[in-house]
Tab-separated table of C-alpha atoms in Angstrom:
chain	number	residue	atom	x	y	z
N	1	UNK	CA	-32.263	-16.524	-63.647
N	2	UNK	CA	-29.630	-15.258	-66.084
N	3	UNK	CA	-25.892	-16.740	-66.080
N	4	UNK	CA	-23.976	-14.097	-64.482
N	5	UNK	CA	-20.401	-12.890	-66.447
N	6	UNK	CA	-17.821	-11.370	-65.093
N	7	UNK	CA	-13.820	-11.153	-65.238
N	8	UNK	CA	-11.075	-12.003	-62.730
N	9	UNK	CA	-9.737	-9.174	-62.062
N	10	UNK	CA	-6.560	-7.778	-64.095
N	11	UNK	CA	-7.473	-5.499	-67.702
N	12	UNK	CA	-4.163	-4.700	-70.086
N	13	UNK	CA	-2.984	-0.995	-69.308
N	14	UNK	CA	-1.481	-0.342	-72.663
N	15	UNK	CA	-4.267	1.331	-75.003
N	16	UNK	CA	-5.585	-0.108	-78.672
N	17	UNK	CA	-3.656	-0.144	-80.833
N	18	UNK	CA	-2.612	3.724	-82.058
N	19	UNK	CA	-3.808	5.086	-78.790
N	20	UNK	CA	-1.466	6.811	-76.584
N	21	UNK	CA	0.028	5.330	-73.929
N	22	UNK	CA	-1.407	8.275	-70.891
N	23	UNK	CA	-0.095	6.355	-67.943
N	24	UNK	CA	3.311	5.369	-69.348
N	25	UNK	CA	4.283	8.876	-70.416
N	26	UNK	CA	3.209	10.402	-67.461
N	27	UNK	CA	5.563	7.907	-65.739
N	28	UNK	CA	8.421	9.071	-67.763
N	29	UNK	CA	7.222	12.543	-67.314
N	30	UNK	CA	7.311	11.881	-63.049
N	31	UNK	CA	10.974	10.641	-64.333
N	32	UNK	CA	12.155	13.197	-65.715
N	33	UNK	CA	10.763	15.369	-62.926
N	34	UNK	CA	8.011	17.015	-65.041
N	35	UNK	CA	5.077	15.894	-63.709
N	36	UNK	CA	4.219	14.690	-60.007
N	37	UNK	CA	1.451	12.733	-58.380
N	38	UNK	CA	-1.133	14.667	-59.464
N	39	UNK	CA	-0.501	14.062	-63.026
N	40	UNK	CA	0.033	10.090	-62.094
N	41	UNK	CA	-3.268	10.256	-59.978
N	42	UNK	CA	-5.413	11.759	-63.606
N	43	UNK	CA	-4.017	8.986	-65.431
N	44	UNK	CA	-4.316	6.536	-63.689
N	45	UNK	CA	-8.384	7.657	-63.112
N	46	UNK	CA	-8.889	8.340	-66.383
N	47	UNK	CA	-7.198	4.197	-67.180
N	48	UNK	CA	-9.683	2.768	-64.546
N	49	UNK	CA	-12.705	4.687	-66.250
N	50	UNK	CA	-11.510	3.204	-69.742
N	51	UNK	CA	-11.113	-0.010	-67.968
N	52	UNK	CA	-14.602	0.095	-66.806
N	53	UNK	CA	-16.552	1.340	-69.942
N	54	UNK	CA	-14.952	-1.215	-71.696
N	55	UNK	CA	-15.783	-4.012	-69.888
N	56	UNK	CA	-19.481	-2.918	-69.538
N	57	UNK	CA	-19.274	-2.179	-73.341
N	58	UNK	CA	-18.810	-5.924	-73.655
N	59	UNK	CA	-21.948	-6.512	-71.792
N	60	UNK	CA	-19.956	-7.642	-68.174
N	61	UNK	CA	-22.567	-7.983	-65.607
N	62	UNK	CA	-19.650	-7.826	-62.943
N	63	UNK	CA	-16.704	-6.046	-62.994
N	64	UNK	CA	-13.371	-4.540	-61.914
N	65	UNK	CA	-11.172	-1.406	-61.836
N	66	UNK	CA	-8.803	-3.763	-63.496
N	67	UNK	CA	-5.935	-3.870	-60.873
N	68	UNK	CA	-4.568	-0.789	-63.205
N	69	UNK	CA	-3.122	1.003	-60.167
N	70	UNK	CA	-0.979	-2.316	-58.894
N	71	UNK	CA	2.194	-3.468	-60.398
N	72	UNK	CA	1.085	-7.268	-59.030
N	73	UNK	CA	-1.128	-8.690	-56.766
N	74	UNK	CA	0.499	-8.226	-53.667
N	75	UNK	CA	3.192	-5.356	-53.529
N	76	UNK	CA	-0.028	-2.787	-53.115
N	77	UNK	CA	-0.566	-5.167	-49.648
N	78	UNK	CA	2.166	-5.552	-48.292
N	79	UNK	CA	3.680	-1.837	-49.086
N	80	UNK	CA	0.454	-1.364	-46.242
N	81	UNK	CA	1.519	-3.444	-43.863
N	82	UNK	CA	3.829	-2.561	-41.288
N	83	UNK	CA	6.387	-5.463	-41.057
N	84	UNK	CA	6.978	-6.230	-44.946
N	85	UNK	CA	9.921	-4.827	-47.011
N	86	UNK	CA	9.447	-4.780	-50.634
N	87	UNK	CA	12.507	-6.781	-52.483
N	88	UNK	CA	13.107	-7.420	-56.045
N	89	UNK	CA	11.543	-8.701	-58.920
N	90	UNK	CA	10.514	-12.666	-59.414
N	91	UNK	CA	8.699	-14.435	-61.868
N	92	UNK	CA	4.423	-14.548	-61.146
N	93	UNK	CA	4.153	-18.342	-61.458
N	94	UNK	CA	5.082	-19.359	-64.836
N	95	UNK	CA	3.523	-16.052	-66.682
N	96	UNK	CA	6.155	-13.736	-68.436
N	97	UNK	CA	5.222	-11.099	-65.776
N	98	UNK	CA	7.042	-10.351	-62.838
N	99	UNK	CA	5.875	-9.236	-59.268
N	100	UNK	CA	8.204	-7.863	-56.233
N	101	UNK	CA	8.388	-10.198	-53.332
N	102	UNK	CA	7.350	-8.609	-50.140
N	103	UNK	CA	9.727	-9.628	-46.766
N	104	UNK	CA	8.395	-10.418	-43.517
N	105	UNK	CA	11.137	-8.782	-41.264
N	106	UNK	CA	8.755	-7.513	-38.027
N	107	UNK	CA	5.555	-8.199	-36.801
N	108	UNK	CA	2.993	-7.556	-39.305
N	109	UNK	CA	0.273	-4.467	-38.743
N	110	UNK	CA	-2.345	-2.798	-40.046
N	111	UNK	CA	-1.738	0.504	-41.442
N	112	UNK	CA	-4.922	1.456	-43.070
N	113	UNK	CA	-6.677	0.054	-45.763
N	114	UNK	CA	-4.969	-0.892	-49.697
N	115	UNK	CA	-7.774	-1.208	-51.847
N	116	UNK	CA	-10.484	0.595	-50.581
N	117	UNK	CA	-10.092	4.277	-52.507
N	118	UNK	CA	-9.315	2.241	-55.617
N	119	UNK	CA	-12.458	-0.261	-55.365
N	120	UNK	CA	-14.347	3.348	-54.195
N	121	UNK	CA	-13.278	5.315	-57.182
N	122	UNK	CA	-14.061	2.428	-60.318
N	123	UNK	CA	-17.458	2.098	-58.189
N	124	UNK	CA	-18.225	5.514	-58.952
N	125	UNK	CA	-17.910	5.716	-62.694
N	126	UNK	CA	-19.844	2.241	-63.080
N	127	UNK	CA	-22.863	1.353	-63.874
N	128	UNK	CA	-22.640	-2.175	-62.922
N	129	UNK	CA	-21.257	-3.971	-59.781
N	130	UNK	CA	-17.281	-3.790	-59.266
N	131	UNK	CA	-15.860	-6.717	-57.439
N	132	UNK	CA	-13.083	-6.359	-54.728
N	133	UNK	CA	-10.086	-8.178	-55.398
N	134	UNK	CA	-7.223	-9.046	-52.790
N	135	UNK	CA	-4.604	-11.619	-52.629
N	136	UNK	CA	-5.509	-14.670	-50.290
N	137	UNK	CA	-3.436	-15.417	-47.234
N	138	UNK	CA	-1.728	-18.584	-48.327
N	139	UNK	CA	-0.653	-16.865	-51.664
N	140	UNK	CA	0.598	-14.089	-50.124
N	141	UNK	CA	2.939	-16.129	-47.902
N	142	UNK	CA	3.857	-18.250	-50.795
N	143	UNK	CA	5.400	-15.425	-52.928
N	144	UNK	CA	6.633	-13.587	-50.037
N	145	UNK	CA	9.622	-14.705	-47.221
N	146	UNK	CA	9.531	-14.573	-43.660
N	147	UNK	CA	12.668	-13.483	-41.935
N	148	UNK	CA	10.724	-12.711	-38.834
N	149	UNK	CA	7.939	-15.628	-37.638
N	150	UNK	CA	10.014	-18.697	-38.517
N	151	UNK	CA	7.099	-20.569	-38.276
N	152	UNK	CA	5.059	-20.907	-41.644
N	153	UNK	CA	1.304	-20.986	-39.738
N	154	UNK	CA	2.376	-18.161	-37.865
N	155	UNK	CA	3.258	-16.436	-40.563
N	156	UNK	CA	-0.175	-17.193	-42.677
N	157	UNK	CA	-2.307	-15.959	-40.144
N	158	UNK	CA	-0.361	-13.144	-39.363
N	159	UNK	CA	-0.918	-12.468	-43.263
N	160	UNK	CA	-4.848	-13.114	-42.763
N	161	UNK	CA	-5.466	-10.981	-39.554
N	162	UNK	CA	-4.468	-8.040	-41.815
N	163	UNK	CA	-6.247	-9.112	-44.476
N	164	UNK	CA	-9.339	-9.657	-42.678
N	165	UNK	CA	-9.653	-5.794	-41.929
N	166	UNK	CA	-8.784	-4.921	-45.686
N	167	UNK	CA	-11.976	-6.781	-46.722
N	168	UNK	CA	-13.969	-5.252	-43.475
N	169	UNK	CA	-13.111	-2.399	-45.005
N	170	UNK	CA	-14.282	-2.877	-48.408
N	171	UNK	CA	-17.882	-4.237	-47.299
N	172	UNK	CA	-18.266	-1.109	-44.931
N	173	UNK	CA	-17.091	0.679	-48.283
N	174	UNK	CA	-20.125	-0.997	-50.415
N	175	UNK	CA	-18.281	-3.554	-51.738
N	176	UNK	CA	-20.768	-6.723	-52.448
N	177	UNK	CA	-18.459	-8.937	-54.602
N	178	UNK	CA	-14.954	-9.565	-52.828
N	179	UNK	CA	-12.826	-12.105	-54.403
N	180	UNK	CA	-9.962	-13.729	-52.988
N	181	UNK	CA	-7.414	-15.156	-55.133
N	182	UNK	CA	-5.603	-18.358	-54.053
N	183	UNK	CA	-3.960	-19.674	-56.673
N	184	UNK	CA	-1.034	-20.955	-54.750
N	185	UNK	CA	-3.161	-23.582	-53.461
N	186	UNK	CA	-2.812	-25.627	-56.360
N	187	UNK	CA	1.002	-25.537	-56.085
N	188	UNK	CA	0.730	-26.759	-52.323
N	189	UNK	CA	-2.454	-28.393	-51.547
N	190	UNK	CA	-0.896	-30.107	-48.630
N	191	UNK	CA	-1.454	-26.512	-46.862
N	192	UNK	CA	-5.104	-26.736	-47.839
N	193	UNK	CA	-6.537	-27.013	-43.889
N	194	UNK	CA	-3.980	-24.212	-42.949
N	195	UNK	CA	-5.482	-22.073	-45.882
N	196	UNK	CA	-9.146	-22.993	-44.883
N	197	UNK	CA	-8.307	-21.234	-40.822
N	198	UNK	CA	-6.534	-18.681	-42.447
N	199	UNK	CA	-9.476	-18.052	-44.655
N	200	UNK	CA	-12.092	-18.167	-41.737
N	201	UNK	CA	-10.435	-14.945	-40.419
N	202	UNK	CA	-10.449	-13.401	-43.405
N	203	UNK	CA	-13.996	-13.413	-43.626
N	204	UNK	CA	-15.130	-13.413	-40.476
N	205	UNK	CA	-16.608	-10.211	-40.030
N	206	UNK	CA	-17.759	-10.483	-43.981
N	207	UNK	CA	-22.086	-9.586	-43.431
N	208	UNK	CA	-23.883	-10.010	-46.744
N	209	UNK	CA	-21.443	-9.839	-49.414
N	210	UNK	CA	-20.896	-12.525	-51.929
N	211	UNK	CA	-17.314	-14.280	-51.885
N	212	UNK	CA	-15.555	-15.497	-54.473
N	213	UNK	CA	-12.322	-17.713	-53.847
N	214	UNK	CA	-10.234	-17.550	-56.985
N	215	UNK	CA	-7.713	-20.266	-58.238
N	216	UNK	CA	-6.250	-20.410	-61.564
N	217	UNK	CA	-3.399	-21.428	-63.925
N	218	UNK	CA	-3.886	-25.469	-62.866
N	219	UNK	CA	-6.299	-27.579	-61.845
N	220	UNK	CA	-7.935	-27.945	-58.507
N	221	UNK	CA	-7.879	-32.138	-58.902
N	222	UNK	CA	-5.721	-32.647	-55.907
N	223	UNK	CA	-7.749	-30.661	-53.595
N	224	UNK	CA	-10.925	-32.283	-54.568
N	225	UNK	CA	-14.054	-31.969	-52.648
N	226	UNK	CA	-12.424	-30.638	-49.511
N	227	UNK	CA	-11.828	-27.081	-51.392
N	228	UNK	CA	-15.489	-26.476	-51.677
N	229	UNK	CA	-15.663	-26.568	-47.444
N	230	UNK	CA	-13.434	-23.350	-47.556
N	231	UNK	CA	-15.236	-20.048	-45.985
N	232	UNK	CA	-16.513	-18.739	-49.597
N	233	UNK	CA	-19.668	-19.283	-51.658
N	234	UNK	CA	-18.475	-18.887	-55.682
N	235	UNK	CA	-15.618	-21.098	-56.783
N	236	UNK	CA	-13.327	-19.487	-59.266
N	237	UNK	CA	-11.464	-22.622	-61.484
N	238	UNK	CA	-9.843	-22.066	-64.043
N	239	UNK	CA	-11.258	-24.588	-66.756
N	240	UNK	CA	-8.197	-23.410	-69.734
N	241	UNK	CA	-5.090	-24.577	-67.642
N	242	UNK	CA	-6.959	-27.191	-65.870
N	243	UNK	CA	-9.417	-28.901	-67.887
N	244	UNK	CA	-9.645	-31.705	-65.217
N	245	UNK	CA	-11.703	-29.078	-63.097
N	246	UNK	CA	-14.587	-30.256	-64.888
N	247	UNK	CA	-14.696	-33.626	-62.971
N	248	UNK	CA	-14.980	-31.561	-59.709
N	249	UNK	CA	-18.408	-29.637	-60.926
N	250	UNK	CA	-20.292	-33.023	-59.773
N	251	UNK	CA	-18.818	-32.343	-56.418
N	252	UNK	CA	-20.005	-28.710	-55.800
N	253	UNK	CA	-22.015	-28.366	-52.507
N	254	UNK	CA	-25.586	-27.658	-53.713
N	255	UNK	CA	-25.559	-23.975	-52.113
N	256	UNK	CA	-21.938	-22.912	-53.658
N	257	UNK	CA	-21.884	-21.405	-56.759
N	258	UNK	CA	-19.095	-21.673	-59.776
N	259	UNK	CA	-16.909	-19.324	-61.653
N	260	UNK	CA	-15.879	-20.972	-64.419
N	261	UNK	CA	-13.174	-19.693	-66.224
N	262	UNK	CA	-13.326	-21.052	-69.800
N	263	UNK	CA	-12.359	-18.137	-72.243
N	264	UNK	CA	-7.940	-18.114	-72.201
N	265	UNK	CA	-6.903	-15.412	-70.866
N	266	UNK	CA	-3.395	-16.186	-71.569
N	267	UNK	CA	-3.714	-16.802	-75.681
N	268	UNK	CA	-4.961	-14.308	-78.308
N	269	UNK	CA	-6.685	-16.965	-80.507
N	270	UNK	CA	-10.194	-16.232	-80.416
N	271	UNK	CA	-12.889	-19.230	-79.141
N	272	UNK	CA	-15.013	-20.926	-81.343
N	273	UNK	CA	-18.412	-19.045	-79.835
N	274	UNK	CA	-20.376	-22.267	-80.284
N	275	UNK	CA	-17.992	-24.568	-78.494
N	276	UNK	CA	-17.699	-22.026	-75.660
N	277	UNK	CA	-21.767	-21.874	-75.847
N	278	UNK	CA	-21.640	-25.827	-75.633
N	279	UNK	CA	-19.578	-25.811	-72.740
N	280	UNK	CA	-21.431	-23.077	-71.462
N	281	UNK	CA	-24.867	-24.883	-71.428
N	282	UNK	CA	-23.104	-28.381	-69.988
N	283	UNK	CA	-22.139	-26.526	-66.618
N	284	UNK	CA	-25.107	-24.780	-66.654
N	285	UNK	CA	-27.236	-27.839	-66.962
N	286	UNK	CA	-24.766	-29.460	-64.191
N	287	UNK	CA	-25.411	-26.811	-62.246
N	288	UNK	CA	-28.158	-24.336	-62.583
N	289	UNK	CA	-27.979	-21.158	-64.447
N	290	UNK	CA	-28.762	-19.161	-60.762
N	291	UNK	CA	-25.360	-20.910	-59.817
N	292	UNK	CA	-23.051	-20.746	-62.823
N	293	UNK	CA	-20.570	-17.003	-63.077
N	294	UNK	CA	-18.464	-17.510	-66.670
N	295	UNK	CA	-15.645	-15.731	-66.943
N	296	UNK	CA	-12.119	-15.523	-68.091
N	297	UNK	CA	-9.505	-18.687	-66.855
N	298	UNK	CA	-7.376	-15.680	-65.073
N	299	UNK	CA	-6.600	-11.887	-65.008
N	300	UNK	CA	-6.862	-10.542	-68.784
N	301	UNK	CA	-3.313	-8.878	-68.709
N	302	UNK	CA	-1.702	-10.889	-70.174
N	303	UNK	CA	-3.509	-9.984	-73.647
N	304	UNK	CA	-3.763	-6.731	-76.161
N	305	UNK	CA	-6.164	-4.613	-75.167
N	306	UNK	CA	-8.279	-5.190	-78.460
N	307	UNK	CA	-7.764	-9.073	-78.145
N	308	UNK	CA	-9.013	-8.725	-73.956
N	309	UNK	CA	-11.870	-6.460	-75.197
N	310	UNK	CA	-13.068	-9.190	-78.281
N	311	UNK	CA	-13.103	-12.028	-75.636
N	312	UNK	CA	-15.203	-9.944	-73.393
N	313	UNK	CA	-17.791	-9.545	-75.868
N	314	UNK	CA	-17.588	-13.252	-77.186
N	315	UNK	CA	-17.805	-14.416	-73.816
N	316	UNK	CA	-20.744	-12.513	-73.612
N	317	UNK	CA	-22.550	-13.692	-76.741
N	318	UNK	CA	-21.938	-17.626	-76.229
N	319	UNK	CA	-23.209	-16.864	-72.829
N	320	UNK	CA	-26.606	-14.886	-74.607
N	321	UNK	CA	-26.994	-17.714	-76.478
N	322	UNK	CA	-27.412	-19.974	-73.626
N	323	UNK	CA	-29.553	-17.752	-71.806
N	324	UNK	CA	-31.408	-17.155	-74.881
């Protein structure tokens, strides 16, 4: 069986270079009052199909709509669920991006699903699987603050019963990769157990498709062994930032699968393709090729479009010649 590739889930929005910039001037446009939602709702379509091509153009085997219709990872959430405010603008981790932080100030609801149209729409001008992306519940209450629960586990699962229905949703909707991304586990690992309930209602009513929990930007060394008993079957780590993942590969139950992330996502210097290919063939002689997924070490916006594009493609060709 072939190593699978596939991305994290965030594509740069601004063109190659020389291109124009659609979905920026149409926000200026919607500025200026001379173009509406209609006009916002072409561009942004005709960014996801872009998106899409491009990443099959690399030879993906999996991918996504790029998260080019959210501003972060979990304003598009939490503007969804009745009891969160939207506040201002903080730093996302230690990246030169920024995200809004949502406040808890009421119970927290359901009001329909976030992701679902989005995740429906990229399906339908691919040719290859698109994988669901949504923020994990002990993220999501780590960038946000609760004014209303006072209790932090309260809070969490509060966070995961909503969450829960959003992924529901997106298996009803055809989705058969979902990925949850919990990179705030590294930060706090002491909330690890907490994390692993709030995960098993998240996924609860998940049937057949394949979960990916997603952590990046660190290493998962503290967690050790005991993040591999969390409700998901492929491991995201992020093998860039935290090169010490590699000691945990050893410790991968034998019917989990990993997504190692080994092409920077946050640097435009090109790989060497035959070190990548090296490191490449080590996991998947660790592991299996059936149970290896190589990808990027996190979401691919932090790059140039043309840079984001070339390690696509070089991803995919140290891959080919493991395969090969």
């Amino acid at each position: 069986m072939a190593i699978v590739t596939s991305v994290v889930g965030s594509y740069p929005k601004p063109p190659k270079e020389g291109h124009e910039f659609t979905l920026r001037k149409t926000l200026h446009a919607i500025e200026r009052s001379q173009a509406g939602e209609a006009e916002l709702s072409e561009a942004l379509d005709a960014l996801v199909r872009a998106v899409v091509a491009e990443q099959e153009a690399a030879g993906l085997d999996v991918v996504t709509d790029g998260q080019v219709r959210w501003d972060d990872i979990v304003t598009p959430f939490a503007r969804n669920m009745a009891g969160f405010e939207v506040g201002g603008l903080l730093r996302f981790f230690d990246n030169n991006v920024y995200y809004r932080r949502p406040v808890c100030t009421g119970n927290l609801e359901w009001r329909g699903p976030s992701s679902v149209n989005a995740w429906r729409f990229a399906s339908s001008v691919a040719s290859t699987p698109v994988k669901a992306v949504v923020p994990g519940p002990a993220t999501f209450a780590h960038l946000a603050v609760d004014e209303h629960y006072n209790d932090h586990e309260r809070f969490v699962m509060a966070i995961a019963q909503v969450l829960a229905q959003e992924v529901f949703e997106l298996e009803a909707a055809g989705a058969r990769h979902i990925q949850i991304d919990e990179p705030a586990l590294l930060e706090v690992p002491q909330h690890l157990a907490l994390a692993g309930r709030a995960l098993e209602v998240v996924t609860a009513d998940i049937d057949s498709a394949e979960v990916t929990l997603a952590t990046y930007f660190s290493d998962a060394k503290r967690l050790g062994a005991d993040l591999f008993t969390l409700p998901a079957t492929v491991f995201a780590l992020d093998f860039v930032a935290g090169p010490a993942n590699f000691e945990l590969v050893a410790q991968i139950p034998g019917d989990k699968k990993l997504q190692a992330g080994l092409v920077d996502a946050r640097n435009t210097k090109l790989e060497d393709e035959d070190e990548l290919a090296r490191s490449i063939a080590e996991l998947a002689a660790a592991l299996g090729p059936e149970r290896l997924v190589v990808a990027p070490s996190c979401g691919l916006e932090f790059l140039p479009r043309e840079r984001a594009h070339a390690k696509m493609e070089l991803l995919v060709a140290a891959t080919g010649k493991v395969d090969g």
